[in-house]
CSV table of C-alpha atoms and ligand atoms in Angstrom, one decimal:
chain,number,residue,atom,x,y,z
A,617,UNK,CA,0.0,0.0,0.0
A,618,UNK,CA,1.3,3.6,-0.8
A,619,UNK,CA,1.9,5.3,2.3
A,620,UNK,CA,0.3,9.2,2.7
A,621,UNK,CA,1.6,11.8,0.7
A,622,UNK,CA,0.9,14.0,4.2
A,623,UNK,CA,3.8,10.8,5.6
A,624,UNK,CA,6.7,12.8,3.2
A,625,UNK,CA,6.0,16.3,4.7
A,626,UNK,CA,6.6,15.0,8.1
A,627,UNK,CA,9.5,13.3,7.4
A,628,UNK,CA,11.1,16.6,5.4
A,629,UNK,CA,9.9,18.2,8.8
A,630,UNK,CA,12.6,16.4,10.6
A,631,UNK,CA,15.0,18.1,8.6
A,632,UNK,CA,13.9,21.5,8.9
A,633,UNK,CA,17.0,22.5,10.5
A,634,UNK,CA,14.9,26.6,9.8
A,635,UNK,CA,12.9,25.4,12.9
A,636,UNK,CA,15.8,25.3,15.3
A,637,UNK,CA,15.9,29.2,16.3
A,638,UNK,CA,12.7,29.2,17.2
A,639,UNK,CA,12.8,25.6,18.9
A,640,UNK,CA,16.0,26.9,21.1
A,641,UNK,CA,13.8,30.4,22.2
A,642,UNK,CA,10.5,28.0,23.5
A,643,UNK,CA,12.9,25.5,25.2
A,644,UNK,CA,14.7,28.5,27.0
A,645,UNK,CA,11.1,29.7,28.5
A,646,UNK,CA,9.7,26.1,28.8
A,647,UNK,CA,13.1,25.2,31.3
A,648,UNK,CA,12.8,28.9,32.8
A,649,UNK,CA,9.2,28.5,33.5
A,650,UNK,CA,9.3,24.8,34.6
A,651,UNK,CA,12.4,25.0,37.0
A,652,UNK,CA,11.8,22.6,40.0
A,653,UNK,CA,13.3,19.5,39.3
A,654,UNK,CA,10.1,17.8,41.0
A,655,UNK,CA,7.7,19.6,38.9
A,656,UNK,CA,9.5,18.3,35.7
A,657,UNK,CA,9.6,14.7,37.0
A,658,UNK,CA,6.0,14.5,37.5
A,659,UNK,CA,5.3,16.2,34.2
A,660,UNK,CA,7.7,14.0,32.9
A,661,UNK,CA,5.5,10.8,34.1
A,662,UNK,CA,8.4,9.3,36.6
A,663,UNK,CA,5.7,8.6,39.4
A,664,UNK,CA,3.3,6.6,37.0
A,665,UNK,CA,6.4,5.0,34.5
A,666,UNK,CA,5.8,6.4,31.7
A,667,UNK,CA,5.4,9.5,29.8
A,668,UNK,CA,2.0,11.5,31.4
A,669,UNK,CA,1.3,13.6,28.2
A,670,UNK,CA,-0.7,11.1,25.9
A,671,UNK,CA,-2.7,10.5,28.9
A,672,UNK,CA,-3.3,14.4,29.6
A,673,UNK,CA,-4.7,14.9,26.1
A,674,UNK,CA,-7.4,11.9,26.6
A,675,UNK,CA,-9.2,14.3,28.5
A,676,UNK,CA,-9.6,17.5,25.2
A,677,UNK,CA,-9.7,14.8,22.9
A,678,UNK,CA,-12.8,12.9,24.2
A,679,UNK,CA,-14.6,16.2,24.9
A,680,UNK,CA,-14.4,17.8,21.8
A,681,UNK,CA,-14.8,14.5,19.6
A,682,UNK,CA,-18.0,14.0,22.0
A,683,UNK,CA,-19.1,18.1,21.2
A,684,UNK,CA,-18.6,17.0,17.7
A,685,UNK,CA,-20.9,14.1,17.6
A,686,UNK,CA,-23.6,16.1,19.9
A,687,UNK,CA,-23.5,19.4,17.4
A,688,UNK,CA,-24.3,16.9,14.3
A,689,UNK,CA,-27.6,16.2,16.3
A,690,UNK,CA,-30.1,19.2,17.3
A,691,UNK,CA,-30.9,20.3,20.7
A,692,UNK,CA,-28.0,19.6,22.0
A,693,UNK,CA,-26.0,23.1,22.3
A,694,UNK,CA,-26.0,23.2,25.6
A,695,UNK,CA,-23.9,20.3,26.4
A,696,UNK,CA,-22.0,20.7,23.7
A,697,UNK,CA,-20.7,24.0,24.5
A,698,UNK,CA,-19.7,22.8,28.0
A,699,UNK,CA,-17.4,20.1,26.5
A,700,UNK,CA,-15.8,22.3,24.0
A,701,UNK,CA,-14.9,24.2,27.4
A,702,UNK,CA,-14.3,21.2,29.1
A,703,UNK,CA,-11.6,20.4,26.3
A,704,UNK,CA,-10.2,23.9,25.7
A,705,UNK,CA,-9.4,24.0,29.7
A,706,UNK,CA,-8.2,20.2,29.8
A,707,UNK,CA,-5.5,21.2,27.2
A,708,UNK,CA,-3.8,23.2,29.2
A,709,UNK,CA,-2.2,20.7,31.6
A,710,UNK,CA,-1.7,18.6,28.6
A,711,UNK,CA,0.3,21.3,26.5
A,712,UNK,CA,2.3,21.7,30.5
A,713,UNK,CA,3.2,18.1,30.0
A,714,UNK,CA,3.9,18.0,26.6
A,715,UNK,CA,6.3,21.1,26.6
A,716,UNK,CA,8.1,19.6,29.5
A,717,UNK,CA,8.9,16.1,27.4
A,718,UNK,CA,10.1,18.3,24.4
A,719,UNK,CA,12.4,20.1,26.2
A,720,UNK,CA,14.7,16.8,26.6
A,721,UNK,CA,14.5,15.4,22.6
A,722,UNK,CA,16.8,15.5,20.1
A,723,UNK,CA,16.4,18.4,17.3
A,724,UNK,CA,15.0,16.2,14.8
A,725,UNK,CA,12.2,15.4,17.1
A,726,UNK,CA,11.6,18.9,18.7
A,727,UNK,CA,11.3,20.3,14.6
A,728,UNK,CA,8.4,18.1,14.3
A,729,UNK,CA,7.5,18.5,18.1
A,730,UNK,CA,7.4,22.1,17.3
A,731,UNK,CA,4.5,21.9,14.5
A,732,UNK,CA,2.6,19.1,16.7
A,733,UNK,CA,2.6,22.0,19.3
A,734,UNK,CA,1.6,25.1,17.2
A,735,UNK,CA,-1.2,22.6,16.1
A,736,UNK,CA,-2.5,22.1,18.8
A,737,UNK,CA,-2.7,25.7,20.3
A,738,UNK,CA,-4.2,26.4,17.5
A,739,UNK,CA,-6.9,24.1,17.4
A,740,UNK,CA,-7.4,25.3,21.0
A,741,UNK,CA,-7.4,28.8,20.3
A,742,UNK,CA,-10.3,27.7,17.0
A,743,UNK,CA,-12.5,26.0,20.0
A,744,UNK,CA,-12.1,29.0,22.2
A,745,UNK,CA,-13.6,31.0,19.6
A,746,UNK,CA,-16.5,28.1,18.9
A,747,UNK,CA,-17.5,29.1,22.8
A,748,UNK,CA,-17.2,32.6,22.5
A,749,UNK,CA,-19.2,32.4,18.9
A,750,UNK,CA,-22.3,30.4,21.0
A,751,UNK,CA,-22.1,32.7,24.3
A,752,UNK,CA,-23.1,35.2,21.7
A,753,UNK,CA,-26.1,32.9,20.3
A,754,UNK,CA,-24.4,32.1,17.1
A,755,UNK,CA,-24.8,28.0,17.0
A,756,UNK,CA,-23.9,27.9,13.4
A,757,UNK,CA,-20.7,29.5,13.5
A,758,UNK,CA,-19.9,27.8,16.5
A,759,UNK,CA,-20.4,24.9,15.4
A,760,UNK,CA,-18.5,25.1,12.2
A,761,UNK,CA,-15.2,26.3,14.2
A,762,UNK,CA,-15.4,23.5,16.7
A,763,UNK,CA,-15.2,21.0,13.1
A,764,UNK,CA,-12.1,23.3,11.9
A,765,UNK,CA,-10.7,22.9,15.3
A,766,UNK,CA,-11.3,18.6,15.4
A,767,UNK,CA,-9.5,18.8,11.8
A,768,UNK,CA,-6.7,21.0,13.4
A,769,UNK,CA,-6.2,18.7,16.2
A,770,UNK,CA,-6.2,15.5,13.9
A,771,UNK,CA,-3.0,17.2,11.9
A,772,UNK,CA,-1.6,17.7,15.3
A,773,UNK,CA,-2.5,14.4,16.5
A,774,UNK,CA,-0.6,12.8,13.2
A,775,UNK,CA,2.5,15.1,14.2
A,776,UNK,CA,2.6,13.5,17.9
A,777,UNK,CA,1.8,10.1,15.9
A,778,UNK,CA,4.8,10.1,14.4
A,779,UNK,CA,6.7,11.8,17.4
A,780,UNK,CA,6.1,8.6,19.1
A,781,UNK,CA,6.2,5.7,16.7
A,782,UNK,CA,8.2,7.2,14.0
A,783,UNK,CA,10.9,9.1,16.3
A,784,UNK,CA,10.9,7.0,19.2
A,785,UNK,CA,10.4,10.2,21.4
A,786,UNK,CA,8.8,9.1,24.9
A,787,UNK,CA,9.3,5.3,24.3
A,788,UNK,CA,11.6,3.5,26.5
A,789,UNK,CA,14.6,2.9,24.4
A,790,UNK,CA,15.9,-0.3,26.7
A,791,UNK,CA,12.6,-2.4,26.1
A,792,UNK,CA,14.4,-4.8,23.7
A,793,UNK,CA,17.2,-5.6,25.8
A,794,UNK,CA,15.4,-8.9,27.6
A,795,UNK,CA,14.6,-10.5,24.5
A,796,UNK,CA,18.0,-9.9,22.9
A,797,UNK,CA,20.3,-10.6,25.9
A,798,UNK,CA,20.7,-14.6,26.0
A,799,UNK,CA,19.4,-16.7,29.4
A,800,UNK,CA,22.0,-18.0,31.6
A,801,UNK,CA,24.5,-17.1,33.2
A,802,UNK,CA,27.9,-15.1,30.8
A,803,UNK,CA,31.2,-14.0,31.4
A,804,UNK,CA,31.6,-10.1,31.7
A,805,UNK,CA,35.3,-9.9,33.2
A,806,UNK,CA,38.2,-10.9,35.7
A,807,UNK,CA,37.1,-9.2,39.0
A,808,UNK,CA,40.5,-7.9,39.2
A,809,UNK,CA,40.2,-5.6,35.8
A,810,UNK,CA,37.3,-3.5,36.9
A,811,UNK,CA,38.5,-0.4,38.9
A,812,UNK,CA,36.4,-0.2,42.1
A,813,UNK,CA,34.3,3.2,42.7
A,814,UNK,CA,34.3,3.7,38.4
A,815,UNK,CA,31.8,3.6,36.0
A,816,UNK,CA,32.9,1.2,33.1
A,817,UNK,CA,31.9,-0.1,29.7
A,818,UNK,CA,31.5,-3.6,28.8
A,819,UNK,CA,29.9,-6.0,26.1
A,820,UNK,CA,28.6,-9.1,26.2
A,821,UNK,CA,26.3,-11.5,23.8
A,822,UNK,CA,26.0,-7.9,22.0
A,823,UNK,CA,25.1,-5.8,24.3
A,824,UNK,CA,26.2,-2.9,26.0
A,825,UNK,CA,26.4,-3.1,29.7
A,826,UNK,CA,27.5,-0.2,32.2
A,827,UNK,CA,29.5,-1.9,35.3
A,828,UNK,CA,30.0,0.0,38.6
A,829,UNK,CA,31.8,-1.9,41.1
A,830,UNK,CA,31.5,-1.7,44.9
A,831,UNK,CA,34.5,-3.8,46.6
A,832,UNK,CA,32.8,-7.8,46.0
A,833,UNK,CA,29.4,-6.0,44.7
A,834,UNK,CA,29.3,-5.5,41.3
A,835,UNK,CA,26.4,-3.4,39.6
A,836,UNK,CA,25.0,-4.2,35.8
A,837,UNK,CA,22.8,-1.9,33.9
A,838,UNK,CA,21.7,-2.1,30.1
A,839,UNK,CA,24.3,1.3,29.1
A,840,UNK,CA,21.6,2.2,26.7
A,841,UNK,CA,19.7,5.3,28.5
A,842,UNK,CA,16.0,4.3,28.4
A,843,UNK,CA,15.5,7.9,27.3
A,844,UNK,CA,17.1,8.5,24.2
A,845,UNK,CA,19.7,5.7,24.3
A,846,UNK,CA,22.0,7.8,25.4
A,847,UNK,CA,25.5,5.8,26.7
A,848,UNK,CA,25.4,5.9,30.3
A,849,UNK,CA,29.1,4.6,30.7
A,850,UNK,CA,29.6,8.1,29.6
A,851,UNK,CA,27.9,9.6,32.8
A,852,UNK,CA,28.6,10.9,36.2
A,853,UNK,CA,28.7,8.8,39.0
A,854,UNK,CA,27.0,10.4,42.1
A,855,UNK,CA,25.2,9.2,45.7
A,856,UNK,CA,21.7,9.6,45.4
A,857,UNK,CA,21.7,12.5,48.3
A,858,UNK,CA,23.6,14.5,45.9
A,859,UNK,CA,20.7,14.6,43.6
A,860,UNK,CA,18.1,17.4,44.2
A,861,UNK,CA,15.0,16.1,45.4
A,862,UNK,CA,17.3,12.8,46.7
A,863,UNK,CA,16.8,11.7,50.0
A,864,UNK,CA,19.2,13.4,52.4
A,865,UNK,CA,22.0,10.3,53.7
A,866,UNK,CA,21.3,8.3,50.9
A,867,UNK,CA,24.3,7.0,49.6
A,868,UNK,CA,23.5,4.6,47.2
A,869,UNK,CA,25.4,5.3,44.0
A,870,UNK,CA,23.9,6.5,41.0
A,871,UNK,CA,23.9,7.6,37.0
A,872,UNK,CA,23.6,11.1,35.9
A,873,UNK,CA,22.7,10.6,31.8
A,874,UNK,CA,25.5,12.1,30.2
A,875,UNK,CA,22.6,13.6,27.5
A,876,UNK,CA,19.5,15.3,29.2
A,877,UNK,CA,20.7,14.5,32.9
A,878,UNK,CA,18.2,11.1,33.4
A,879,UNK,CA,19.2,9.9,37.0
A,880,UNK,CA,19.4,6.1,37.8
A,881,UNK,CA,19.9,4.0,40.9
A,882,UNK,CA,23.2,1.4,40.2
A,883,UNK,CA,21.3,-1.0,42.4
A,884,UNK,CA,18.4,-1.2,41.3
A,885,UNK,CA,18.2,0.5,37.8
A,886,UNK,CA,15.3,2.2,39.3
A,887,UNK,CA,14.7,6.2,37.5
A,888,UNK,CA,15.6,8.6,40.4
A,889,UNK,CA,15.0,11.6,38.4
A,890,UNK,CA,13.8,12.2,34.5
A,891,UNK,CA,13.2,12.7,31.2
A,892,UNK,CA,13.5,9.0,31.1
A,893,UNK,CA,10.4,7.0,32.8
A,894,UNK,CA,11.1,3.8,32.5
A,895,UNK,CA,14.0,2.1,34.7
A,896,UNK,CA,17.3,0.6,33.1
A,897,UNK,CA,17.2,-3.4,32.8
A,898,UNK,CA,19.3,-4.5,35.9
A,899,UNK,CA,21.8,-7.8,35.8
A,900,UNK,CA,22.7,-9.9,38.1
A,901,UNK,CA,25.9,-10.4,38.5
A,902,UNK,CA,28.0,-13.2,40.6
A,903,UNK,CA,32.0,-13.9,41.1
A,904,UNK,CA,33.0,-17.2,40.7
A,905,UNK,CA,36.9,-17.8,40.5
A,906,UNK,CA,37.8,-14.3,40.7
A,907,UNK,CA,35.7,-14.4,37.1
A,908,UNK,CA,32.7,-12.0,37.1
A,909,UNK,CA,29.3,-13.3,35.2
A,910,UNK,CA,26.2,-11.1,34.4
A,911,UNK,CA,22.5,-12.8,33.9
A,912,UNK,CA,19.4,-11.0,32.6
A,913,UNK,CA,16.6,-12.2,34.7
A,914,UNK,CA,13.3,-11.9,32.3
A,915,UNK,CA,15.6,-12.9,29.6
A,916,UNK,CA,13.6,-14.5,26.7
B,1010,FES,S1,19.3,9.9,26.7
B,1010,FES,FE1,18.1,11.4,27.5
B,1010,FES,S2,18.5,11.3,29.7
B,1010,FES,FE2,19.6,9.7,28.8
């Protein structure tokens, strides 16, 4: 099947390296504006695991696809109107959540983030205007911009489409690892070659692993950032008290993602502090004759 024309745009889009002056302004305010590191983690989605903006816009998109079905039927203005309002207000915490995910991609994503967003303001300003048109008793007109704003939305929704499934942005980048890291038990290295207290590279079966060793305990994360695969080998090593927001005397080690500053427990893998959502793939690791071997548990 021939894909969309519309599917050629987008992907010259990404390569609308004219977008990037404009892209570096609105990141500027979006990080001035959005500063607490807190705020940005629960934008972000690191409470709930995954990214909280696709939920977010559940809320506009149900109302105003519901307005548009009740405005194709007569007598029906009245609840109409209150979900165009409903949706118009809902997209504000969505937009919130949205901004604060673009702030962290790479440019090729943030040109075609950039279009998904002025899309979707606009559709909301277009269903701001449907309310104030049927305030003033004019149901036709109303009507008619609350169908240009549903069309609006859908070109942004195809944007944040392929945002998501084209560009990988907001997708956990370390979801492959189980089924491509082989069961059992694998040699990573002599105990003796890994420097204690250091963040190290190694590869085994294929795959990237960051090693942090702590005297006899040694550490195994995927090094692929489940962000934006960034190589976490690459990163600062730092006690989980140092983060802001970390609890105060806790000294567990941690990763500080050398690209947009994801923060990840060496124990545990667990995500201490965003963009990234979703927590790195954590090995286990055992010495046996001085030799150091890594397992996957989950491995397929
Ligand atoms: S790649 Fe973005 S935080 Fe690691």
């Amino acid at each position: 099947m021939m894909p969309l024309p519309a599917l050629e745009l987008v992907a010259r889009l990404e390569d609308a390296a004219w977008l990037d002056p404009v892209s570096k302004k609105v990141r500027k305010v979006v990080k001035t504006v959005i500063r607490p590191r807190w705020a940005r983690d629960v934008l972000h989605g690191v409470p709930v695991g995954h990214p909280v903006h696709p939920l977010a816009v559940q809320v506009p998109m149900g109302a105003w696809i519901s307005a548009a079905v009740l405005d194709a039927l007569p007598g029906n203005e009245r609840a109409s109107a209150v979900l165009v309002g409903v949706g118009a207000l809902s997209a504000v915490p969505a937009a919130v959540a949205g901004f604060t995910d673009w702030s962290e991609l790479h440019p090729q994503q943030q040109r075609v983030g950039l279009v998904h967003a002025a899309a979707n303001i606009a559709a909301t300003t277009i269903y701001a205007a449907s309310l104030v048109q049927r305030a003033r008793g004019r149901q036709g007109s109303g009507k008619a911009l609350a169908y240009l704003g549903l069309g609006t939305i859908s070109a942004g929704g195809f944007l944040g489409g392929h945002l998501t499934y084209r560009q990988a942005a907001g997708v956990n980048h370390s979801e492959e690892i189980p089924h491509r890291f082989p069961q059992g038990w694998h040699k990573l290295a002599p105990l003796a070659d890994l420097p204690d207290g250091k963040l190290t590279k190694r590869d085994v079966a294929g795959i990237p692993l960051l090693v942090h060793r702590e005297g006899n305990r040694i550490n195994v994360l995927s090094d692929v950032c489940s962000h934006l695969s960034g190589p976490l080998h690459e990163g600062k090593l730092k006690a989980a008290a140092e983060i802001p927001g970390g609890t105060a005397g806790d000294n567990q080690p941690c990763v500080v993602c050398p690209w947009h500053k994801s923060t990840f427990a060496l124990r545990t893998g667990e995500v201490l502090s965003g963009p990234a959502t979703a927590r790195q793939p954590l090995f286990s690791s055992r010495i046996t004759d001085g030799l150091v071997e890594v397992c996957l548990p989950g491995a397929d």
